[in-house]
Every structure is written in C-alpha cells, then in structure tokens.
Coordinates of C-alpha atoms in Angstrom, one line a residue:
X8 CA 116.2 -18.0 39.7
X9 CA 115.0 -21.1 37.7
X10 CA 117.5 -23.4 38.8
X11 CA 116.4 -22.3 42.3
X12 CA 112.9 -22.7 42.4
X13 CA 114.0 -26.4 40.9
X14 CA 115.8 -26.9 43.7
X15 CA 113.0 -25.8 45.9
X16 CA 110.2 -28.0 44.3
X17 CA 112.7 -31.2 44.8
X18 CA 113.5 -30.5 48.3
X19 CA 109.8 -30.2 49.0
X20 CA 108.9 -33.4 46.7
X21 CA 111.9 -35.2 49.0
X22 CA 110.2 -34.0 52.1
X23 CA 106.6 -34.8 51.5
X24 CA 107.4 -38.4 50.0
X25 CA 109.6 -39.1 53.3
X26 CA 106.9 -38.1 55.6
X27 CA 104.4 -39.7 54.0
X28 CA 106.0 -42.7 55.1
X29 CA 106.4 -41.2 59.0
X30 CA 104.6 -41.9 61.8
X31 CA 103.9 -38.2 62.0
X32 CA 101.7 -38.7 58.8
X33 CA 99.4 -41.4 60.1
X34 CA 98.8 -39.2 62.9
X35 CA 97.9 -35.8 61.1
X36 CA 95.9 -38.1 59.1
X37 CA 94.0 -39.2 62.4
X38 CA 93.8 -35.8 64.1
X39 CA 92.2 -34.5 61.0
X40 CA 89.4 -36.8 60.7
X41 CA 88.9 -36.4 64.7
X42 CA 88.9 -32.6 63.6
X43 CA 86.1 -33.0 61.5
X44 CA 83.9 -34.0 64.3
X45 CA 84.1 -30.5 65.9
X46 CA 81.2 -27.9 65.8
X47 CA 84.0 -25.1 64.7
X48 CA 85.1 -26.8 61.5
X49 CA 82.5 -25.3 58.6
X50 CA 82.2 -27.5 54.8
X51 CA 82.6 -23.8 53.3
X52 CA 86.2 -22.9 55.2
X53 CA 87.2 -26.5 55.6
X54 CA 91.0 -26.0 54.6
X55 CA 91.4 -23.2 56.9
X56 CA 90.0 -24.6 59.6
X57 CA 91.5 -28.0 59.8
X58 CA 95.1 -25.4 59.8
X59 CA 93.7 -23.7 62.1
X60 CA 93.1 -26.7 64.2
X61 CA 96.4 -27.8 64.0
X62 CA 98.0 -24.5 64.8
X63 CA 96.0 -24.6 68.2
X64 CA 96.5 -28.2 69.0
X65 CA 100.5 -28.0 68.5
X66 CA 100.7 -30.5 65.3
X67 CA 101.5 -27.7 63.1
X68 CA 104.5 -27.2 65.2
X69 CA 105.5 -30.7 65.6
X70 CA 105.1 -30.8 61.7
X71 CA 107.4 -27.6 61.2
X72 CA 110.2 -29.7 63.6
X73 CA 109.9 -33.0 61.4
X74 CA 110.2 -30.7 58.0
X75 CA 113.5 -28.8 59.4
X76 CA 114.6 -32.4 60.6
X77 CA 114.7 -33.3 57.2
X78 CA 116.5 -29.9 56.0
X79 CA 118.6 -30.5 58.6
X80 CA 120.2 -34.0 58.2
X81 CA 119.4 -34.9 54.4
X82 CA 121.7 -33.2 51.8
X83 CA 120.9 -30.8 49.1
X84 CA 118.8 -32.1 46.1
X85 CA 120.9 -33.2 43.1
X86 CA 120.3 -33.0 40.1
X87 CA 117.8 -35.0 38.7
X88 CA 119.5 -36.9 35.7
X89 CA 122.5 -37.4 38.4
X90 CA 123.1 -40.9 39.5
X91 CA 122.6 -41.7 43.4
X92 CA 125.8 -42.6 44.1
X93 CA 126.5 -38.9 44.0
X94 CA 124.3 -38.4 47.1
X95 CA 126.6 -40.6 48.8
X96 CA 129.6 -38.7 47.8
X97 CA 130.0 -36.8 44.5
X98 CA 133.7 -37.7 44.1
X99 CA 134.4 -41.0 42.2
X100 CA 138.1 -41.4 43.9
X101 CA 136.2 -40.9 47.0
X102 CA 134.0 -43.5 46.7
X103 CA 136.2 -46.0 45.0
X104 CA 138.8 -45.4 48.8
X105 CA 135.6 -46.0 50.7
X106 CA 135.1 -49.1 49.1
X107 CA 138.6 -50.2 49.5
X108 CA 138.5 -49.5 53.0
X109 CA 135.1 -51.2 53.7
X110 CA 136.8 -54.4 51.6
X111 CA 139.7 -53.9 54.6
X112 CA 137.2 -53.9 57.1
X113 CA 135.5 -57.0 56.0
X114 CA 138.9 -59.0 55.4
X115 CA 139.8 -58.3 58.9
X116 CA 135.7 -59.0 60.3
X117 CA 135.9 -62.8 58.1
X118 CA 139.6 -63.6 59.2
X119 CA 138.6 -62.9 62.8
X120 CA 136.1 -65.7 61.8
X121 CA 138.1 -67.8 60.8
X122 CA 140.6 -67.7 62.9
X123 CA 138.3 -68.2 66.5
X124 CA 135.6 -70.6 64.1
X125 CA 133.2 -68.9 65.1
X126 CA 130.0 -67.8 63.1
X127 CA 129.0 -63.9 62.2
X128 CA 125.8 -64.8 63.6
X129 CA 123.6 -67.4 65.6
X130 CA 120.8 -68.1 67.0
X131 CA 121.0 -68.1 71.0
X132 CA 119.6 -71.4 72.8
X133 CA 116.6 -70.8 74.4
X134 CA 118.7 -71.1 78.0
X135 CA 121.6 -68.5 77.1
X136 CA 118.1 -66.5 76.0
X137 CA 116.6 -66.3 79.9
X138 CA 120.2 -65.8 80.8
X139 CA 120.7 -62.6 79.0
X140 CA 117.6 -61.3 80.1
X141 CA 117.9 -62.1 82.9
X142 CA 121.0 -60.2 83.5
X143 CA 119.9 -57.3 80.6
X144 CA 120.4 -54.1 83.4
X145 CA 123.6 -55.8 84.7
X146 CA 125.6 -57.3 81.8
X147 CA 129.0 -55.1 82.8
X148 CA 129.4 -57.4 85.7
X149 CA 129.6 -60.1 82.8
X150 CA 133.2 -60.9 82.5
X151 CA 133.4 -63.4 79.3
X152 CA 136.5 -64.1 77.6
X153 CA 137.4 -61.4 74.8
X154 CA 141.3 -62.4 75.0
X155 CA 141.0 -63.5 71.4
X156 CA 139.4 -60.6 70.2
X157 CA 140.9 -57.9 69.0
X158 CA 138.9 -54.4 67.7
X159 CA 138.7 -54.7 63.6
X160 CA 140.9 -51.4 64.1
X161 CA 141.5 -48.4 65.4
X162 CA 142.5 -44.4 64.5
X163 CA 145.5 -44.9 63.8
X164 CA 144.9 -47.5 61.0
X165 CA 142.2 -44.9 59.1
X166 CA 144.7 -42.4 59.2
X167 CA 147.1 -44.1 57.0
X168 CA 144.4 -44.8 54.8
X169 CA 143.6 -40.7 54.6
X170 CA 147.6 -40.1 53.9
X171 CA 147.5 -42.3 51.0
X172 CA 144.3 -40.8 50.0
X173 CA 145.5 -38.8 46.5
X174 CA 143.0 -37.5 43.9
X175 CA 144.4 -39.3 40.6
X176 CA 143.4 -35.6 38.1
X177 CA 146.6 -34.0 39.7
X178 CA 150.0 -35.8 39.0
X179 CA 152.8 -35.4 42.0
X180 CA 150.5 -32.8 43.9
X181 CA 149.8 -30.7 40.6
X182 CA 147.8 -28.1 42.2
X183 CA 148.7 -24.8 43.8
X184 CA 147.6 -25.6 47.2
X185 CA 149.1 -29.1 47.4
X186 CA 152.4 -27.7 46.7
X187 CA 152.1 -25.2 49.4
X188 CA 150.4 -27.5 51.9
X189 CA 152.7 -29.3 53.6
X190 CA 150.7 -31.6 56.4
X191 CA 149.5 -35.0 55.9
X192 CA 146.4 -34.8 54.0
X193 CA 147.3 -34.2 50.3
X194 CA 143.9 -34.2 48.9
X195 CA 142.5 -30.5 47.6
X196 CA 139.3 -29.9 49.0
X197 CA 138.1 -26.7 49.9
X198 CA 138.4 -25.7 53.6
X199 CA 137.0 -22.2 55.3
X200 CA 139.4 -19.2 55.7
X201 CA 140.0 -18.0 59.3
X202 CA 137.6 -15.2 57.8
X203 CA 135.2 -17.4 56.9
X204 CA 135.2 -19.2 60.3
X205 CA 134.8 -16.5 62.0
X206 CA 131.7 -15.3 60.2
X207 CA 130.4 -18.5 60.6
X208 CA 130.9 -19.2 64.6
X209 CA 130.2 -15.4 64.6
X210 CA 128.1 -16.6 67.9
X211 CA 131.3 -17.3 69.8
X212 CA 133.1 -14.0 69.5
X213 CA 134.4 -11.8 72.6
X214 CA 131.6 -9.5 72.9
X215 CA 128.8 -12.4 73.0
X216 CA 127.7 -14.0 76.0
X217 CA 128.4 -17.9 76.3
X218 CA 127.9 -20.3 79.0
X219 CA 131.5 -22.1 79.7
X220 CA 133.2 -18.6 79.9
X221 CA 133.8 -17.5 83.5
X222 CA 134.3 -13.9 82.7
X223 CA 132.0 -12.6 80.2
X224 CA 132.6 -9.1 78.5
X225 CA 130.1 -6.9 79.5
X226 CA 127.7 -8.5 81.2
X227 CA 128.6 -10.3 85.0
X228 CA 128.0 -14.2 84.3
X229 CA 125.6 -14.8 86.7
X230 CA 123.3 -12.2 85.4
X231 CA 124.0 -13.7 81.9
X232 CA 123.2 -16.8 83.0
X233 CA 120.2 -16.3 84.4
X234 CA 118.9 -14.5 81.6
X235 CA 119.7 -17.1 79.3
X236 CA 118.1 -19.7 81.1
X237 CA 115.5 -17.7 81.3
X238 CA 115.4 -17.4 77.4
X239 CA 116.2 -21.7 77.2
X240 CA 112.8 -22.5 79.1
X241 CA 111.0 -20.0 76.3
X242 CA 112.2 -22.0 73.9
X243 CA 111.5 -25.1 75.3
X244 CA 108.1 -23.9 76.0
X245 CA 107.4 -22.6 72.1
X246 CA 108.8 -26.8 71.3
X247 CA 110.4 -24.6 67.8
X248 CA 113.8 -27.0 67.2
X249 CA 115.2 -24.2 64.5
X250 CA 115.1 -21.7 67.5
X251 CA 116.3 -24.4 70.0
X252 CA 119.2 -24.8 67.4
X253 CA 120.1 -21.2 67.5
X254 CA 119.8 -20.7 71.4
X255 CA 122.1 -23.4 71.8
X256 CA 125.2 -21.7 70.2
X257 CA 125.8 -20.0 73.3
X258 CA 125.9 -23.0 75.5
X259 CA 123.0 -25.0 77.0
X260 CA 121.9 -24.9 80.7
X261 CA 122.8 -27.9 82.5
X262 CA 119.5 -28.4 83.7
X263 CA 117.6 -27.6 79.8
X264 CA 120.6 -29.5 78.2
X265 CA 118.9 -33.1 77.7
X266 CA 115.5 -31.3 76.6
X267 CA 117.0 -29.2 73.9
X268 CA 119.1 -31.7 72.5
X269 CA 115.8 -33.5 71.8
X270 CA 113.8 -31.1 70.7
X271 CA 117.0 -30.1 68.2
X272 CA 117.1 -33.7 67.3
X273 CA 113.6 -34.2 67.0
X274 CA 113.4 -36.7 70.0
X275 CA 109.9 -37.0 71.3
X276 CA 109.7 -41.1 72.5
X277 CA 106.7 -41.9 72.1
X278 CA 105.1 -45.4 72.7
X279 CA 105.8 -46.3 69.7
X280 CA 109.5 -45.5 70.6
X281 CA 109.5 -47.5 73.5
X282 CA 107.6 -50.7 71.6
X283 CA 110.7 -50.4 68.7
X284 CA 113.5 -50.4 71.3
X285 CA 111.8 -53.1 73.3
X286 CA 111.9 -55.3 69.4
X287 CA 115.5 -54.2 69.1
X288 CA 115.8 -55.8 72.3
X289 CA 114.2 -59.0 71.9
X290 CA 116.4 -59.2 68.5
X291 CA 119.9 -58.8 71.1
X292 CA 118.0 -61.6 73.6
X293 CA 117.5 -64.1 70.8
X294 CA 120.4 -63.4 68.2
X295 CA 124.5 -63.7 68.9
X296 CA 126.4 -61.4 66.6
X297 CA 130.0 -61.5 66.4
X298 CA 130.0 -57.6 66.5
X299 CA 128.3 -58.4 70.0
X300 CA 132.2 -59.2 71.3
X301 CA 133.3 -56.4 69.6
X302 CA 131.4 -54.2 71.2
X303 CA 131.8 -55.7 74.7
X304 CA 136.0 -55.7 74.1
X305 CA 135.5 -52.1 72.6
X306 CA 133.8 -50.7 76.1
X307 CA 135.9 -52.8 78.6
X308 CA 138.9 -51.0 76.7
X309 CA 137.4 -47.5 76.9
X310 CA 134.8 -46.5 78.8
X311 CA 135.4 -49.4 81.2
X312 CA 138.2 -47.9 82.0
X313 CA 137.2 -43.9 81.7
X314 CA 137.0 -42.2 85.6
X315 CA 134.0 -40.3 84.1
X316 CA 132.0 -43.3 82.0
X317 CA 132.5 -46.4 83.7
X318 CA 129.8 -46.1 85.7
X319 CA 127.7 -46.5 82.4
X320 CA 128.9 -49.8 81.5
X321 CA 125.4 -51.4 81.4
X322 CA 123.7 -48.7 79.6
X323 CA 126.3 -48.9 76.8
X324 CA 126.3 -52.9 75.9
X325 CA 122.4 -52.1 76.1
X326 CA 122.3 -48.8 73.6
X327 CA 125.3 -50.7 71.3
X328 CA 124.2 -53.9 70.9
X329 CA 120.5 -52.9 70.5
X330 CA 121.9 -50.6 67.8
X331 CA 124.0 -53.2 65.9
X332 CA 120.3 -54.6 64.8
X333 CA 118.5 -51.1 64.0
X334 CA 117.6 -51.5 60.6
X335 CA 116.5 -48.3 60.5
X336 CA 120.0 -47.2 60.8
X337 CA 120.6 -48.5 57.5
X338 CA 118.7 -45.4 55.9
X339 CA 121.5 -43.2 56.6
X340 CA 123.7 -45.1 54.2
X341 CA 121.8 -43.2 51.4
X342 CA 123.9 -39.7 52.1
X343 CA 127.0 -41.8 53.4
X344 CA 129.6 -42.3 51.6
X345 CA 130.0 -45.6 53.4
X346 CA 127.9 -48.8 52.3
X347 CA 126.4 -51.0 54.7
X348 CA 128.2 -54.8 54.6
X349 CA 126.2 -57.5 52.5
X350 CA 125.7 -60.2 55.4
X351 CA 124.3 -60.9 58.9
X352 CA 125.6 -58.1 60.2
X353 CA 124.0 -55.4 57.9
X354 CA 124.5 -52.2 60.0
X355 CA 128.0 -50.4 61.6
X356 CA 130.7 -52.1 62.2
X357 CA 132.1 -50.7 65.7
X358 CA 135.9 -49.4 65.9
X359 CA 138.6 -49.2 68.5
X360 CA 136.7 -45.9 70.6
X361 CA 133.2 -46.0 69.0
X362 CA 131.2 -47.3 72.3
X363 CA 132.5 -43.0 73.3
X364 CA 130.0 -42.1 71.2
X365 CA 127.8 -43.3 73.5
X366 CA 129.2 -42.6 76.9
X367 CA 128.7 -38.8 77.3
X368 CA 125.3 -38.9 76.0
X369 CA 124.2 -41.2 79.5
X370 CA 125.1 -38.3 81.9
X371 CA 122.0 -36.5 80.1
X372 CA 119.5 -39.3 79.4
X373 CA 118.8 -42.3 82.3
X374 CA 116.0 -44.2 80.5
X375 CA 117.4 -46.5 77.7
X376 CA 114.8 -46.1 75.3
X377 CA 115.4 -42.4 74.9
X378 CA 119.3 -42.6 75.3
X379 CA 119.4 -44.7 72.5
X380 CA 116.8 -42.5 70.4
X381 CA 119.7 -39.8 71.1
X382 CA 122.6 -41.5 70.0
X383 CA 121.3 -42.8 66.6
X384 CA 120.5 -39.6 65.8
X385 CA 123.5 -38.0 67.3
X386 CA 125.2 -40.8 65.1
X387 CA 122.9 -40.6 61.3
X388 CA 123.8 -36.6 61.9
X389 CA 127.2 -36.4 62.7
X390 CA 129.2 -39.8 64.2
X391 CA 129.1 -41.5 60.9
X392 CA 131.4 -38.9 59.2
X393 CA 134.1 -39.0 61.8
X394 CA 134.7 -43.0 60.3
X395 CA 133.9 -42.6 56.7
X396 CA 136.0 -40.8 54.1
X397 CA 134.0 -38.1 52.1
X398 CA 134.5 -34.8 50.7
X399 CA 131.7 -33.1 53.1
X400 CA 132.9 -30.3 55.2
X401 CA 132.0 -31.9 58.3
X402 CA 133.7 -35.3 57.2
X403 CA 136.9 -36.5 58.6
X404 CA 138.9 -35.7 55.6
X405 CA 138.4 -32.3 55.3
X406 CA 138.3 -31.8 59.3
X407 CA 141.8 -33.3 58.9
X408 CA 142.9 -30.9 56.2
X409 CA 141.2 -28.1 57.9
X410 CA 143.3 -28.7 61.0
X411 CA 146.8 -28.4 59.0
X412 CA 145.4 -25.7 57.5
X413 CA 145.2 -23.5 60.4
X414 CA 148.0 -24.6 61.8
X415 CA 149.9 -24.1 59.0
X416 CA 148.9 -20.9 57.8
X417 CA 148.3 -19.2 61.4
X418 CA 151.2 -21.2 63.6
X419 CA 153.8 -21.6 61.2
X420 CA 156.7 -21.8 63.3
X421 CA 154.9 -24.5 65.8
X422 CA 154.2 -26.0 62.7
X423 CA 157.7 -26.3 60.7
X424 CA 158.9 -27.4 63.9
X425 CA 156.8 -30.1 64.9
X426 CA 157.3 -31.2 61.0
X427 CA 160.8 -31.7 61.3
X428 CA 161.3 -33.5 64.3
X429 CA 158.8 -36.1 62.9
X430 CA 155.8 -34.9 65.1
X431 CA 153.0 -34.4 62.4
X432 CA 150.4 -32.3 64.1
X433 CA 147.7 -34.5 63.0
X434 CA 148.9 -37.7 64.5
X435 CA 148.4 -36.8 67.8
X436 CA 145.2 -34.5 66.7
X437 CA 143.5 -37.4 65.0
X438 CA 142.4 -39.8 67.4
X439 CA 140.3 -36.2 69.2
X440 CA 138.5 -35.6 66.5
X441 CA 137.9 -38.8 65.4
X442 CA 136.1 -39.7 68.8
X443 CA 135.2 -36.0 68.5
X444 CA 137.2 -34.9 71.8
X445 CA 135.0 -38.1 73.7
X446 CA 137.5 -39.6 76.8
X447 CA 140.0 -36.7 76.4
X448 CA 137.7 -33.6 77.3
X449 CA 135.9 -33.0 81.1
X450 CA 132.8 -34.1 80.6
X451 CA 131.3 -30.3 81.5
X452 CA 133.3 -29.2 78.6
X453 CA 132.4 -31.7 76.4
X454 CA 129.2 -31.4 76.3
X455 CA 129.7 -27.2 76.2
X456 CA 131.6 -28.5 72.8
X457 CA 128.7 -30.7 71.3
X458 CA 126.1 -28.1 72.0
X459 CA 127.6 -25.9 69.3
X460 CA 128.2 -28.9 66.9
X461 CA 124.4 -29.3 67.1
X462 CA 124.1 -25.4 66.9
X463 CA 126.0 -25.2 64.2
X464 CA 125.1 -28.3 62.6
X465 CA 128.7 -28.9 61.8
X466 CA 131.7 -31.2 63.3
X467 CA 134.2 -28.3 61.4
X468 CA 134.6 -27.0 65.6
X469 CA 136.7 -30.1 66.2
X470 CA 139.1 -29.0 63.9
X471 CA 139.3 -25.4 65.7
X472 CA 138.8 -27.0 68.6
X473 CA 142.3 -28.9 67.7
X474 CA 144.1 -26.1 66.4
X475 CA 143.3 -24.3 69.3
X476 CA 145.1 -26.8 71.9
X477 CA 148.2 -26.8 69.6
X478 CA 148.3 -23.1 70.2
X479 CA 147.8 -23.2 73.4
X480 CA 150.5 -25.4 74.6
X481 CA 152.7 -24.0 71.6
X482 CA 155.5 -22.5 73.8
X483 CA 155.5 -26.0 75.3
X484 CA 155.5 -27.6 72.7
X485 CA 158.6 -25.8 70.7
X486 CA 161.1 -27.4 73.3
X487 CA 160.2 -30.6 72.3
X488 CA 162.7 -32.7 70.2
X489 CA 160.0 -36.2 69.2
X490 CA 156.8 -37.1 68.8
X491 CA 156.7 -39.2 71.8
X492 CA 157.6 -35.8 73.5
X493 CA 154.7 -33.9 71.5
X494 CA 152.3 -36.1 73.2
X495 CA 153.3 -36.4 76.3
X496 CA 152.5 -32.2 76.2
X497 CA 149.2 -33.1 74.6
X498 CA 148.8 -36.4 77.1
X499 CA 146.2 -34.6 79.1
X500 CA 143.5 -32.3 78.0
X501 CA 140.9 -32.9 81.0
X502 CA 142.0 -29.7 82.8
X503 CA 141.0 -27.4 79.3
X504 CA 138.0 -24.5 79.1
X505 CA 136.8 -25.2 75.8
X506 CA 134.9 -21.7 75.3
X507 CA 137.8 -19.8 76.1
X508 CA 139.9 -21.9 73.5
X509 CA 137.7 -21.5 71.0
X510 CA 137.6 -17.9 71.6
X511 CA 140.8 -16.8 71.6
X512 CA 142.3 -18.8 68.9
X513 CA 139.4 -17.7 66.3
X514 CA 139.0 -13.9 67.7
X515 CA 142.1 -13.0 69.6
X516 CA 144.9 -15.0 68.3
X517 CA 144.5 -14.8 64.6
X518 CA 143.6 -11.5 62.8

C-alpha cells in the first residue's frame, strides 16, 4: 500500500512538472485571471469557483485529456534512487545491442558521406531556397538523382541483429523456455498466454459487435452500425480521449475516424500548431540534410510506388522532411531505448519502409499541419518501438517472440514444418510488423487494425494479427517445400478481413 501511494505521488510529481512546461499551462494560467474578472467568482469560495469555471468553459476537460496523455505515452515511475537509463530500457544487454546497432547505423550514414563527398548538412543558397518553396506542394514531380543512394538499411538487416540478440546470464539457452522455444528469437522475455490475450482484446470476441465484421452475432450490422456511430458522435461531443480510447476498440466510423484519433492522441492544432510547423518548414527551405535524400529514395521506393499511397507523394516529403528537424521529437528518446545521434542530424534516422508510417495516416488528414501533428504522435507512441530493440511488450523484440510463440505452441505442425524446410515463420512475418502491416494490408483494413492499436494502446495486435495469417493460409502453406515458396503463399495480403482474422484465431481457433 506504501509502495503504491509512492508510486502515485511520483506519477503526479512527473505530470505536474511536465505541464507546467505546456502550452496548456500558460493558458489555464490566463483563463484564470480572466476568471477573476467575473461577477460569479466570490474572495470567500475562490478555489471552487475558479473549478467551477473551468468545468463549464471545457478547460477542465481539456486538462483531464493532457493528464491521461501523459499516463498514456510516459512509462511507469521508477524508482527514485534508479538511474535514467532504466527509463530507457531496464535491461543492460539491451541497451548495450541498441548502442551497437545505433554505432551500425552511423558507420553506414558517415560512409555514405564519404563515399558521394557530400556533407550531413548545409546550408541551401538563397536561390535553391526560392526554388524549394517555390515548388513546396509539388516536390514529387521533383525527379533528382538518388542512383547513389542507397537506404542505411532495411528489415531484413534488424532482424539479424534480433537473432543474434542473446541475454549473456544464461549460457547455451540455459533457461526452460529457451530450450523449448525453437523460433528465431532466443531471448526470454515474458510474452501473454493465449489466455491472457484473450482477456485482454476481450473487446474483439464473437459475441461483441465490431465494425470490419460483415456478419455480426446477434445484432444485423447495419443496426450495429448505426448505433455505434450514434455512440462515436457522443463521444466526440463529451471531447473525453479515455472514453474515445475505449469506443474505438470496436472499430471507428469512417466518417468519426480522423476526429477520434485526435482527440485519443490529444491533437487539437491550434495556432500555435500551425506557427511551429510553418518554423519546421522554413528550417527544410533553408537547411539540406543528407537524410533529406534518404527520405526522398525511401518514398520513391515505397509509397511511390504503392496503388493506394502514391497519390500522397507531396504530402509525405513535406510531413518527413519537416519531421527530420522536430526537436521536439527528441523528448521521446527519454523512454526509448534508442539514443538520438550526436551531429547535424539529431533526430530519426529513416529506414528502408519508414515514409509507410506516414502514408495511411493522409487518407484521414488533408491539411499538413495536422497530418504531421498525427504522425509524430502516432510515431513518440508507437512507430519508434517497431525500429528499436527493447524489452517492452509492445517493442519489436518481444512482438517477434510473441509471434513464434503462438505459432509454436497453438500451430505446431505448420510450425515444425515451415522450420525444416528452412522457412522461419518470422522471416516473412517481420517485415509486417515492422511497418506494422503498412503497404501489405487494404487500406480499409488497415486502418480497422490501427484503431485497436490506439484502443488498446499496444502494438502486441501485430503479432496476433501475424499469427493469424499463418493460420489462415496453413493448409496452403503445408504443401510448400522453401521459403521462396512460403512467401509466394504470403505474397499478397491485400484481399484479407482483419476483424474476422483476429477473431477467429484468438476465440475460435485456439481454446
């Protein structure tokens, strides 16, 4: 009970000292001293009052979304006498592969350098300046030369790095569930139960309504529907992001979709928003940054060349490249086990797929300044963990070793097989939930998929979500005799129903 109410007066302590440095602060600050001009506010009840005032005028609210923000994206308290590096990521061994990996990275960023002699950053001439501008809303018809540019690497090369990954305590997989485990991931962490997942997603079983299901149990779709966008317009009404978080585990309303996400996220763009995007801006117009023409080669390779999110070529050089110089960015680093690199280019350093991030995200939002408000917190909540390796639940690691897991213990025929024709399960599973199913689902269903990962405030759905294609297209897949044969079954997954998947495989498939 102690060590709880310690807990409690740190988490509060954490919240209070980072709004005090918010916006949001400055302006309760203001609307209380405007408060005190008013008739109704009395010297003897001037506590109350001023609450009451904010109750009526919607701050109190807007104060109740910022302080579940907080809950929502910053970690636990630790202890007080433990060092911060176990924010970032409590496990030294951890940490020290991170930091190998960044030094990779880095190697590859300077080389690249090197090699082209050309600069991580410069400033632009004030000609290439009116240029750029110029052309801001229309850089995909830009066609420079990226022929020597190459990403700094992709999926596949941060897999290796996970299969290597080996906690140095246990010699020669020492440890009950390493000798049983037989995938690629040989790293103990603890993973949910099928039990445990189903308690958890308990919103997503059979006799619960959900948008993306064609036939619901009891109750016709179209009557569920209605009802539930009915209940989504409530919600948006009452501007409460806990209940929007919990409405949205049964699917968001196309039409509500870009509203809830953010009020969930805490999205409001405000002038203020609009004046910092517009600086991030003029930063892009007057600075070249190498990762500029790694972010132009990374969407002309993906998205560029996606039937759904080509069309969104301008507003993703514009969202990327202004966040390559988001500063702000950087305070997400604090709870990541990743470290931000010591030079001109201080932020994240974009991969072979990362512009897909982005790409979904454009169907919902048309004005730049609140797309990219989206994605950076669609990125400091979630994105960063599917590229860093941590011991968090929702980090790739574990999603990884979650995946086998269920395969493992709940397909193991499908499994045995695949292992010994050389078709590891989580090679060809990797690169999905990496990019977190972006460019390989319908768009529809993809975003029926990330309205649960905000609802659930997890990423561990993309390891079900996985498991669940695999048994899917397991009869398929038990004729095959390679890997290259594997994936050709798994080539395709734009045709898939997500909800149904999901459904099944945690509450029909497995008991």
């Amino acid at each position: 009970m102690l060590q709880e109410e310690e807990d409690l007066s740190l988490t509060i302590a954490h919240i209070v000292q980072k709004l005090k440095g918010s916006r949001l602060y400055s302006q309760l600050e203001r609307q209380a001293w405007v408060s005190l001009q008013k008739p109704e506010i009395k010297l003897e009840s001037l506590k109350e009052d001023i609450k009451e005032f904010f109750k009526i005028s919607g701050w109190e609210k807007k104060l109740q979304n910022a302080v579940y923000s907080e809950l929502t994206v910053f970690p636990l308290p630790r202890h007080p006498a433990a060092p911060p590096e176990h924010l970032k990521e409590p496990l030294v061994y951890m940490r020290k592969a991170q930091g190998s990996w960044e030094k990779r990275i880095l190697k590859s960023l300077n080389s690249m350098c090197t090699e082209l002699s050309i600069p991580l950053a410069r400033k632009r001439p004030v000609v290439e300046q009116k240029e750029l501008l110029n052309k801001w809303n229309e850089m995909g018809t830009d066609e420079p030369d990226l022929s020597l540019f190459r990403p700094v690497y992709a999926p596949k090369d941060f897999l290796e790095v996970l299969i290597n990954l080996r906690n140095p305590n246990y010699e020669n997989g020492d440890h009950l569930n390493l000798k049983t485990h037989l995938g690629l991931i040989q790293v103990p962490l603890k993973v949910k139960y099928i039990s445990e997942l189903k308690e958890f997603f308990i919103e997503l079983s059979l006799n619960t309504g959900q948008l993306g299901i064609d036939d619901a149990t009891q109750v016709p779709p179209e009557l569920f529907e209605n009802e539930h966008v009915r209940l989504g317009q409530k919600v948006l009404a009452e501007q409460d992001s806990a209940a929007a978080q919990q409405y949205i585990r049964q699917g968001s309303p196309t039409a509500l979709r870009a509203e809830l996400w953010a009020l969930i996220l805490n999205v409001s763009n405000q002038p203020e928003d609009l004046l910092y995007y517009e600086q991030l801006k003029s930063n892009v117009i007057q600075h070249d940054l190498l990762v500029d023409s790694l972010i132009y080669k990374d969407v002309k390779l993906t998205a560029s060349n996606d039937d759904y999110y080509f069309v969104f070529e301008d507003y993703l050089y514009q969202v990327l490249l202004c966040f390559s110089r988001d500063t702000s960015v950087l305070g997400h680093f604090a709870y990541n086990s990743a470290s931000p690199p010591k030079s001109y280019i201080r932020g994240v350093i974009p991969f072979h797929g990362f512009s897909m991030y982005v790409a979904p995200l454009c169907f919902l939002y048309h004005e730049p300044s609140k797309l990219y408000q989206i994605f950076r917190e669609m990125y400091v909540r979630f994105f960063f963990r599917l590229h860093s390796i941590s011991s968090h639940p929702s980090g790739i690691v574990s999603l990884c070793l979650l995946f086998e897991t269920l395969l493992q213990t709940h397909l193991p025929q499908l499994f045995y097989h695949l292992r010994e024709i050389g078709a590891q399960p989580l090679r060809i599973s990797f690169k999905w939930m990496v990019r977190a199913f972006s460019g390989y689902l319908a768009t529809d269903q993809l975003l029926l998929l990330w309205d649960r990962i905000l609802g659930y405030n997890s990423l561990e759905i993309l390891a079900v979500l996985a498991a669940a294609v695999f048994a899917f297209r397991a009869v398929n897949l038990m004729e095959v005799t390679s890997l290259a044969a594997a994936e050709a079954v798994l080539a395709d997954l734009s045709t898939l129903k997500v909800m149904p998947l999901l459904q099944i495989f945690l509450f029909a498939t497995i008991t």
